[in-house]
Tab-separated table of C-alpha atoms and ligand atoms in Angstrom:
chain	number	residue	atom	x	y	z
Q	1	MET	CA	14.245	-26.665	-8.218
Q	2	SER	CA	15.992	-29.035	-10.594
Q	3	ARG	CA	14.891	-29.616	-14.169
Q	4	VAL	CA	15.357	-33.065	-15.658
Q	5	PHE	CA	16.532	-33.830	-19.174
Q	6	ASN	CA	13.230	-34.825	-20.772
Q	7	PHE	CA	13.613	-37.001	-23.873
Q	8	SER	CA	9.868	-37.154	-24.622
Q	9	ALA	CA	8.795	-37.387	-28.271
Q	10	GLY	CA	5.979	-34.938	-27.604
Q	11	PRO	CA	4.708	-33.023	-25.818
Q	12	ALA	CA	8.400	-32.400	-25.484
Q	13	ALA	CA	10.787	-30.315	-23.433
Q	14	LEU	CA	10.567	-26.550	-23.897
Q	15	PRO	CA	13.556	-24.224	-23.531
Q	16	THR	CA	13.995	-23.324	-19.863
Q	17	GLU	CA	14.525	-19.647	-20.678
Q	18	VAL	CA	11.213	-19.593	-22.554
Q	19	LEU	CA	9.406	-21.057	-19.552
Q	20	GLU	CA	11.146	-18.545	-17.295
Q	21	GLN	CA	9.997	-15.665	-19.467
Q	22	ALA	CA	6.456	-17.040	-19.505
Q	23	GLN	CA	6.644	-17.377	-15.728
Q	24	ALA	CA	7.837	-13.797	-15.317
Q	25	GLU	CA	4.997	-12.580	-17.557
Q	26	MET	CA	2.360	-14.934	-16.189
Q	27	LEU	CA	0.380	-12.579	-13.944
Q	28	ASP	CA	1.013	-9.324	-15.747
Q	29	TRP	CA	1.985	-9.327	-19.401
Q	30	ASN	CA	3.802	-6.135	-20.273
Q	31	GLY	CA	1.891	-3.942	-17.827
Q	32	SER	CA	-1.500	-5.149	-19.034
Q	33	GLY	CA	-2.356	-6.394	-15.558
Q	34	MET	CA	-3.417	-9.786	-16.880
Q	35	SER	CA	-2.050	-13.069	-18.124
Q	36	VAL	CA	-1.863	-13.709	-21.875
Q	37	MET	CA	-4.350	-16.535	-21.206
Q	38	GLU	CA	-6.924	-14.018	-20.044
Q	39	MET	CA	-6.677	-11.617	-22.977
Q	40	SER	CA	-9.157	-11.163	-25.771
Q	41	HIS	CA	-7.601	-12.546	-28.931
Q	42	ARG	CA	-8.870	-9.455	-30.740
Q	43	GLY	CA	-7.376	-6.948	-28.333
Q	44	LYS	CA	-4.360	-4.781	-29.167
Q	45	ASP	CA	-2.031	-6.577	-26.741
Q	46	TYR	CA	-2.779	-10.042	-28.010
Q	47	MET	CA	-2.693	-8.934	-31.639
Q	48	SER	CA	0.830	-7.622	-31.082
Q	49	ILE	CA	1.885	-10.999	-29.643
Q	50	ALA	CA	0.294	-12.920	-32.516
Q	51	THR	CA	1.725	-10.678	-35.222
Q	52	LYS	CA	5.232	-10.808	-33.805
Q	53	ALA	CA	5.125	-14.600	-33.523
Q	54	GLU	CA	4.204	-14.916	-37.187
Q	55	ALA	CA	6.828	-12.378	-38.261
Q	56	ASP	CA	9.527	-14.203	-36.279
Q	57	LEU	CA	8.560	-17.580	-37.737
Q	58	ARG	CA	8.630	-16.092	-41.227
Q	59	GLU	CA	12.098	-14.724	-40.598
Q	60	LEU	CA	13.345	-17.926	-38.980
Q	61	MET	CA	12.186	-20.141	-41.855
Q	62	SER	CA	12.620	-17.521	-44.620
Q	63	ILE	CA	8.996	-18.077	-45.624
Q	64	PRO	CA	8.291	-16.421	-49.007
Q	65	ASP	CA	5.579	-13.751	-49.227
Q	66	ASN	CA	3.297	-15.921	-51.347
Q	67	TYR	CA	2.783	-18.308	-48.421
Q	68	LYS	CA	0.274	-17.915	-45.593
Q	69	VAL	CA	1.090	-19.054	-42.093
Q	70	LEU	CA	-1.969	-20.422	-40.303
Q	71	PHE	CA	-2.208	-20.969	-36.547
Q	72	LEU	CA	-4.756	-23.751	-36.152
Q	73	GLN	CA	-6.024	-26.362	-33.728
Q	74	GLY	CA	-6.779	-30.024	-34.272
Q	75	GLY	CA	-3.207	-31.290	-34.347
Q	76	ALA	CA	-1.302	-32.668	-37.289
Q	77	SER	CA	-3.938	-35.415	-37.361
Q	78	SER	CA	-6.562	-32.918	-38.580
Q	79	GLN	CA	-4.258	-32.034	-41.450
Q	80	PHE	CA	-4.479	-35.640	-42.630
Q	81	ALA	CA	-8.034	-34.635	-43.673
Q	82	MET	CA	-7.600	-30.917	-44.336
Q	83	VAL	CA	-4.936	-31.576	-46.967
Q	84	PRO	CA	-7.216	-33.593	-49.273
Q	85	ILE	CA	-10.207	-31.344	-48.523
Q	86	ASN	CA	-8.243	-28.277	-49.633
Q	87	LEU	CA	-5.981	-29.646	-52.345
Q	88	LEU	CA	-8.034	-32.145	-54.331
Q	89	ASN	CA	-9.670	-29.327	-56.261
Q	90	GLY	CA	-6.331	-28.267	-57.458
Q	91	ARG	CA	-4.305	-25.230	-58.102
Q	92	ASP	CA	-5.671	-24.871	-61.643
Q	93	GLY	CA	-9.379	-25.346	-60.957
Q	94	VAL	CA	-9.262	-28.969	-62.072
Q	95	LYS	CA	-10.948	-31.422	-59.717
Q	96	ARG	CA	-8.693	-34.412	-59.196
Q	97	GLU	CA	-9.486	-37.765	-57.688
Q	98	SER	CA	-6.144	-39.097	-56.680
Q	99	ALA	CA	-3.104	-38.102	-54.681
Q	100	ASP	CA	0.364	-39.630	-54.381
Q	101	TYR	CA	1.572	-40.738	-50.942
Q	102	LEU	CA	4.917	-41.977	-49.667
Q	103	LEU	CA	4.296	-44.520	-46.919
Q	104	THR	CA	7.394	-44.611	-44.750
Q	105	GLY	CA	6.172	-45.077	-41.185
Q	106	GLN	CA	3.320	-45.118	-38.721
Q	107	TRP	CA	2.406	-41.457	-39.219
Q	108	SER	CA	2.316	-41.499	-42.995
Q	109	LYS	CA	0.236	-44.668	-42.670
Q	110	LYS	CA	-2.360	-42.694	-40.719
Q	111	ALA	CA	-2.244	-39.896	-43.292
Q	112	VAL	CA	-2.865	-42.469	-46.041
Q	113	ALA	CA	-5.786	-44.035	-44.171
Q	114	GLU	CA	-7.443	-40.644	-43.713
Q	115	ALA	CA	-6.855	-39.568	-47.328
Q	116	LYS	CA	-8.602	-42.730	-48.527
Q	117	ARG	CA	-11.822	-41.278	-47.123
Q	118	PHE	CA	-11.556	-38.477	-49.702
Q	119	CYS	CA	-9.708	-39.768	-52.760
Q	120	ASN	CA	-7.797	-42.562	-54.419
Q	121	VAL	CA	-4.400	-42.941	-52.832
Q	122	ASN	CA	-1.532	-43.928	-55.083
Q	123	LEU	CA	1.348	-45.316	-53.017
Q	124	VAL	CA	4.475	-44.133	-54.770
Q	125	ALA	CA	6.599	-45.783	-52.100
Q	126	ASP	CA	5.895	-48.223	-49.301
Q	127	THR	CA	8.688	-49.236	-46.926
Q	128	THR	CA	6.524	-51.461	-44.705
Q	129	ASP	CA	8.648	-54.523	-45.562
Q	130	SER	CA	11.735	-52.871	-44.087
Q	131	LYS	CA	9.756	-52.237	-40.891
Q	132	PHE	CA	10.102	-48.581	-41.828
Q	133	THR	CA	13.852	-48.557	-41.269
Q	134	THR	CA	14.704	-46.866	-44.557
Q	135	VAL	CA	13.331	-44.359	-47.060
Q	136	PRO	CA	12.894	-44.923	-50.789
Q	137	ASP	CA	15.711	-44.198	-53.159
Q	138	GLU	CA	14.989	-40.864	-54.843
Q	139	ALA	CA	15.487	-42.293	-58.331
Q	140	SER	CA	12.829	-44.964	-57.702
Q	141	LEU	CA	10.021	-42.450	-57.152
Q	142	LYS	CA	7.628	-42.270	-60.088
Q	143	PHE	CA	5.108	-39.529	-59.453
Q	144	ASP	CA	1.818	-39.182	-61.294
Q	145	PRO	CA	1.911	-35.769	-63.016
Q	146	GLU	CA	-1.899	-35.679	-62.711
Q	147	ALA	CA	-1.984	-36.278	-58.946
Q	148	ALA	CA	-3.625	-33.529	-56.898
Q	149	TYR	CA	-0.582	-33.451	-54.627
Q	150	VAL	CA	2.199	-35.589	-53.188
Q	151	HIS	CA	2.234	-36.186	-49.430
Q	152	TYR	CA	5.169	-37.403	-47.368
Q	153	THR	CA	6.490	-37.398	-43.819
Q	154	PRO	CA	10.080	-36.119	-43.831
Q	155	ASN	CA	10.711	-37.466	-40.319
Q	156	GLU	CA	8.866	-40.437	-38.879
Q	157	THR	CA	8.821	-39.895	-35.129
Q	158	ILE	CA	8.344	-43.488	-33.978
Q	159	VAL	CA	11.064	-45.398	-35.822
Q	160	GLY	CA	13.318	-42.357	-36.234
Q	161	VAL	CA	13.728	-42.482	-40.008
Q	162	GLU	CA	14.233	-39.324	-42.005
Q	163	PHE	CA	14.520	-38.304	-45.653
Q	164	ASP	CA	17.849	-36.722	-46.551
Q	165	TYR	CA	16.316	-35.198	-49.695
Q	166	ILE	CA	13.223	-33.258	-50.697
Q	167	PRO	CA	11.343	-35.187	-53.396
Q	168	ASP	CA	11.154	-33.337	-56.703
Q	169	THR	CA	7.495	-33.456	-57.721
Q	170	GLY	CA	7.638	-30.964	-60.568
Q	171	ASP	CA	4.403	-28.948	-60.814
Q	172	VAL	CA	2.515	-31.193	-58.404
Q	173	PRO	CA	2.329	-29.549	-54.959
Q	174	LEU	CA	4.445	-31.276	-52.328
Q	175	VAL	CA	2.866	-31.615	-48.880
Q	176	ALA	CA	5.004	-32.400	-45.846
Q	177	ASP	CA	4.027	-33.475	-42.356
Q	178	MET	CA	6.940	-31.828	-40.571
Q	179	SER	CA	5.609	-32.377	-37.063
Q	180	SER	CA	8.848	-33.834	-35.742
Q	181	THR	CA	11.422	-32.076	-37.924
Q	182	ILE	CA	10.205	-28.501	-38.400
Q	183	LEU	CA	12.752	-25.924	-37.178
Q	184	SER	CA	15.475	-28.568	-36.849
Q	185	ARG	CA	17.415	-27.168	-39.864
Q	186	SER	CA	17.152	-24.754	-42.768
Q	187	ILE	CA	14.751	-25.782	-45.483
Q	188	ASP	CA	13.695	-24.178	-48.734
Q	189	VAL	CA	9.994	-23.509	-48.146
Q	190	SER	CA	9.458	-22.660	-51.818
Q	191	LYS	CA	9.820	-26.360	-52.668
Q	192	PHE	CA	6.581	-27.118	-50.794
Q	193	GLY	CA	2.900	-26.502	-51.395
Q	194	VAL	CA	1.967	-27.169	-47.775
Q	195	ILE	CA	4.046	-27.730	-44.641
Q	196	TYR	CA	2.203	-28.640	-41.466
Q	197	ALA	CA	3.227	-29.526	-37.937
Q	198	GLY	CA	1.735	-30.127	-34.537
Q	199	ALA	CA	3.471	-27.686	-32.198
Q	200	GLN	CA	4.237	-29.973	-29.300
Q	201	LYS	CA	7.765	-30.963	-30.376
Q	202	ASN	CA	9.890	-28.145	-31.759
Q	203	ILE	CA	7.446	-25.241	-31.625
Q	204	GLY	CA	5.647	-24.951	-28.310
Q	205	PRO	CA	2.862	-26.472	-26.263
Q	206	ALA	CA	0.267	-28.883	-27.627
Q	207	GLY	CA	-2.954	-27.401	-28.948
Q	208	LEU	CA	-1.422	-25.381	-31.760
Q	209	THR	CA	-0.904	-26.613	-35.311
Q	210	ILE	CA	1.126	-24.597	-37.793
Q	211	VAL	CA	0.239	-24.750	-41.490
Q	212	ILE	CA	2.387	-22.976	-44.070
Q	213	VAL	CA	0.505	-22.984	-47.351
Q	214	ARG	CA	1.151	-21.490	-50.780
Q	215	GLU	CA	-1.538	-18.946	-51.638
Q	216	ASP	CA	-2.727	-20.586	-54.855
Q	217	LEU	CA	-3.680	-23.693	-52.849
Q	218	ILE	CA	-6.136	-21.753	-50.705
Q	219	GLY	CA	-9.811	-21.284	-51.564
Q	220	ASN	CA	-10.422	-24.472	-53.527
Q	221	ALA	CA	-12.292	-26.604	-50.976
Q	222	ASP	CA	-15.784	-27.723	-51.924
Q	223	ALA	CA	-18.493	-25.391	-50.645
Q	224	ASN	CA	-20.152	-28.130	-48.586
Q	225	MET	CA	-17.051	-28.708	-46.451
Q	226	PRO	CA	-17.055	-27.527	-42.825
Q	227	VAL	CA	-15.734	-23.957	-42.632
Q	228	MET	CA	-13.314	-25.035	-39.917
Q	229	PHE	CA	-11.620	-27.395	-42.397
Q	230	ASP	CA	-11.129	-24.797	-45.104
Q	231	TYR	CA	-7.722	-23.060	-45.170
Q	232	LYS	CA	-9.458	-19.983	-46.618
Q	233	THR	CA	-11.441	-19.480	-43.414
Q	234	PHE	CA	-8.206	-18.945	-41.522
Q	235	ALA	CA	-6.213	-17.272	-44.282
Q	236	ASP	CA	-8.904	-14.582	-44.632
Q	237	ASN	CA	-9.095	-13.941	-40.897
Q	238	GLU	CA	-5.473	-13.977	-39.718
Q	239	SER	CA	-6.194	-17.330	-38.046
Q	240	MET	CA	-8.814	-15.620	-35.888
Q	241	TYR	CA	-12.058	-16.808	-37.442
Q	242	ASN	CA	-12.770	-18.296	-34.041
Q	243	THR	CA	-10.788	-18.260	-30.796
Q	244	PRO	CA	-7.270	-19.508	-31.555
Q	245	PRO	CA	-5.132	-21.385	-28.990
Q	246	THR	CA	-3.883	-18.069	-27.648
Q	247	TYR	CA	-1.464	-19.207	-24.987
Q	248	SER	CA	0.182	-21.853	-27.176
Q	249	TRP	CA	0.574	-19.261	-29.927
Q	250	TYR	CA	2.196	-16.843	-27.437
Q	251	LEU	CA	4.590	-19.513	-26.164
Q	252	ALA	CA	5.446	-20.545	-29.725
Q	253	GLY	CA	6.291	-16.891	-30.330
Q	254	LEU	CA	8.769	-16.975	-27.452
Q	255	VAL	CA	10.344	-20.102	-28.969
Q	256	PHE	CA	10.629	-18.418	-32.395
Q	257	ALA	CA	12.227	-15.311	-30.862
Q	258	ARG	CA	14.713	-17.537	-29.036
Q	259	GLY	CA	15.521	-19.310	-32.316
Q	260	LEU	CA	16.407	-15.986	-33.918
Q	261	LYS	CA	18.497	-15.018	-30.902
Q	262	LYS	CA	20.387	-18.319	-31.184
Q	263	GLY	CA	21.457	-17.360	-34.681
Q	264	GLY	CA	18.601	-18.731	-36.750
Q	265	MET	CA	18.170	-22.071	-38.463
Q	266	SER	CA	21.716	-22.491	-39.764
Q	267	ALA	CA	23.145	-22.133	-36.242
Q	268	ILE	CA	20.491	-24.435	-34.738
Q	269	GLU	CA	21.121	-26.973	-37.480
Q	270	VAL	CA	24.822	-27.253	-36.597
Q	271	VAL	CA	24.013	-28.065	-32.977
Q	272	ASN	CA	21.283	-30.562	-33.900
Q	273	LYS	CA	23.561	-32.380	-36.316
Q	274	ARG	CA	26.303	-32.630	-33.709
Q	275	LYS	CA	23.928	-33.854	-30.992
Q	276	ALA	CA	22.534	-36.612	-33.213
Q	277	ALA	CA	25.951	-37.638	-34.532
Q	278	LYS	CA	27.419	-38.153	-31.084
Q	279	LEU	CA	24.431	-40.152	-29.862
Q	280	TYR	CA	24.466	-42.451	-32.912
Q	281	LYS	CA	28.239	-42.867	-32.524
Q	282	ALA	CA	27.772	-43.950	-28.909
Q	283	ILE	CA	25.190	-46.506	-30.070
Q	284	ASP	CA	27.270	-47.784	-32.990
Q	285	ASP	CA	30.498	-47.969	-30.975
Q	286	SER	CA	28.856	-50.247	-28.432
Q	287	ALA	CA	27.909	-53.912	-28.761
Q	288	PHE	CA	25.361	-53.312	-26.014
Q	289	TYR	CA	23.136	-50.881	-27.948
Q	290	SER	CA	21.819	-50.908	-31.488
Q	291	ASN	CA	19.687	-48.870	-33.861
Q	292	PRO	CA	18.091	-50.646	-36.833
Q	293	VAL	CA	17.646	-47.619	-39.113
Q	294	ASP	CA	19.620	-47.304	-42.354
Q	295	VAL	CA	22.598	-45.088	-41.416
Q	296	ASN	CA	21.855	-42.740	-44.305
Q	297	TYR	CA	18.357	-41.985	-43.075
Q	298	ARG	CA	18.624	-41.712	-39.337
Q	299	SER	CA	16.546	-39.026	-37.690
Q	300	TRP	CA	18.282	-36.082	-36.067
Q	301	MET	CA	15.337	-35.627	-33.725
Q	302	ASN	CA	14.181	-39.091	-32.621
Q	303	VAL	CA	16.852	-41.632	-31.793
Q	304	PRO	CA	15.522	-45.086	-30.894
Q	305	PHE	CA	17.925	-47.717	-29.587
Q	306	ILE	CA	17.543	-51.172	-28.180
Q	307	LEU	CA	19.542	-52.931	-25.501
Q	308	ALA	CA	21.173	-56.254	-26.307
Q	309	ASN	CA	19.062	-57.795	-23.557
Q	310	ALA	CA	15.491	-56.490	-23.305
Q	311	ASP	CA	15.291	-57.858	-19.739
Q	312	LEU	CA	17.440	-54.881	-18.754
Q	313	ASP	CA	15.033	-52.260	-20.168
Q	314	ALA	CA	13.260	-51.599	-16.881
Q	315	ALA	CA	16.542	-51.217	-14.973
Q	316	PHE	CA	17.859	-48.864	-17.655
Q	317	ILE	CA	14.808	-46.642	-17.420
Q	318	GLU	CA	14.809	-46.630	-13.641
Q	319	GLN	CA	18.534	-45.864	-13.284
Q	320	ALA	CA	18.419	-43.218	-16.022
Q	321	ALA	CA	15.521	-41.504	-14.254
Q	322	ALA	CA	17.520	-41.480	-11.018
Q	323	LYS	CA	20.091	-39.414	-12.929
Q	324	GLY	CA	17.464	-37.001	-14.224
Q	325	LEU	CA	17.228	-38.578	-17.703
Q	326	VAL	CA	13.526	-39.220	-18.249
Q	327	THR	CA	10.904	-40.355	-20.787
Q	328	LEU	CA	13.294	-42.684	-22.586
Q	329	LYS	CA	10.931	-45.634	-23.039
Q	330	GLY	CA	10.570	-46.471	-26.716
Q	331	HIS	CA	7.261	-46.530	-28.551
Q	332	ARG	CA	5.370	-49.751	-27.832
Q	333	SER	CA	5.594	-50.810	-31.479
Q	334	VAL	CA	9.400	-50.646	-31.481
Q	335	GLY	CA	10.364	-51.405	-27.872
Q	336	GLY	CA	13.665	-50.464	-26.274
Q	337	MET	CA	14.409	-46.786	-25.831
Q	338	ARG	CA	13.850	-43.598	-27.770
Q	339	ALA	CA	15.665	-40.362	-27.061
Q	340	SER	CA	13.958	-37.402	-28.691
Q	341	ILE	CA	16.464	-34.595	-28.917
Q	342	TYR	CA	14.575	-31.613	-30.272
Q	343	ASN	CA	15.961	-28.069	-30.213
Q	344	ALA	CA	15.184	-27.586	-26.525
Q	345	MET	CA	17.359	-30.552	-25.490
Q	346	PRO	CA	20.701	-28.999	-24.608
Q	347	GLU	CA	23.867	-30.692	-25.764
Q	348	GLU	CA	24.690	-31.367	-22.086
Q	349	GLY	CA	21.556	-33.526	-21.945
Q	350	VAL	CA	22.828	-35.665	-24.805
Q	351	ASP	CA	26.270	-35.845	-23.173
Q	352	ALA	CA	24.691	-36.924	-19.887
Q	353	LEU	CA	22.684	-39.620	-21.664
Q	354	ILE	CA	25.758	-40.959	-23.456
Q	355	ALA	CA	27.752	-41.049	-20.199
Q	356	PHE	CA	24.924	-42.943	-18.505
Q	357	MET	CA	24.587	-45.395	-21.423
Q	358	GLN	CA	28.304	-46.187	-21.235
Q	359	GLU	CA	28.170	-46.634	-17.484
Q	360	PHE	CA	25.108	-48.887	-17.709
Q	361	ALA	CA	26.640	-51.018	-20.471
Q	362	ALA	CA	29.877	-51.474	-18.481
Q	363	ALA	CA	27.947	-52.536	-15.394
Q	364	ASN	CA	25.713	-54.986	-17.273
Q	365	SER	CA	27.884	-56.507	-20.009
T	1	PMP	N1	2.691	-36.712	-37.584
T	1	PMP	C1	3.830	-36.959	-36.933
T	1	PMP	C2	5.099	-37.120	-37.709
T	1	PMP	C3	3.828	-37.045	-35.539
T	1	PMP	O1	4.967	-37.295	-34.875
T	1	PMP	C4	2.616	-36.878	-34.837
T	1	PMP	C5	2.506	-36.917	-33.332
T	1	PMP	N2	3.464	-37.531	-32.650
T	1	PMP	C6	1.453	-36.650	-35.575
T	1	PMP	C7	1.523	-36.550	-36.941
T	1	PMP	C8	0.115	-36.468	-34.892
T	1	PMP	O2	0.123	-35.216	-34.340
T	1	PMP	P1	-1.052	-34.637	-33.441
T	1	PMP	O3	-0.994	-35.378	-32.150
T	1	PMP	O4	-0.686	-33.185	-33.312
T	1	PMP	O5	-2.327	-34.849	-34.168
């Protein structure tokens, strides 16, 4: 068996040792005589798996006690609606009709479009004109103190543009779609009202969505909203109001435990920073490759690059795949290549990609 280096933006590579553990436990989890997939979510065995996963995530991210961690379905895309449904009625009982949004890429654009179904959207920033290659200057952001919340996307997965600061929104809850940056570095959770992420990048398999929400923001949804869209439904039932995505939750737990074993977020952050820095250096040092994103705001997780001659794209992808470097094709809206280098991408994978890029450029310049 040989595993490739998979640069997919998501569903993305999972740590080999996590998959090996899941494989070893597949038919008989801990003497239970059954797979985790076959267990009742309310049974003692599964409850122990679920509880440990949450405890490990709390430790990994230093999540304060006044935050709930919800294990949901529906993807980050469902959060585009659940955020307004739950937060428009406000932390102080006041019903608000508008929310502030920072539009900095294709994903925040979708979040904006969905929010418009529920409230007035005030665009505090819009980087469309830059083709989403930069983020707004912090000093330029003028938030509405009466907004229900402020929503932004710290890392935009498609263009690979990332905030290097956490916006200061004062008393207005800050909501972050961290789908493609969660667990990439230490963050101060207490600065956020809500953090949400689809699991399929840095957490585990698709089908699980993590929501970290401050307790005072729970329980304010209008009574006529679907129960499945109310954070309270899940907060009151340990995310087991209905059947949760049990196997994805279990696998996420293995990823969290591995993160702690690796030394936690500060240790993981050092490796991620180094991986990204060397890949951007290889791009910048070469006349053959380029990356259009403002150097101050380049993503650590998603690294798009284009070849000087797009006619060579197909050959690049084919020859890279022959070397076990796969899923490098860029998003159709950007073209070229995109290397997603989440936590599970070992540094050797990045080194192998850089070596191949240099070889390919020398042969085709
Ligand atoms: N937000 C961001 C930043 C994403 O990268 C993605 C998926 N690539 C989404 C939202 C949508 O996530 P999901 O497919 O889980 O709905």
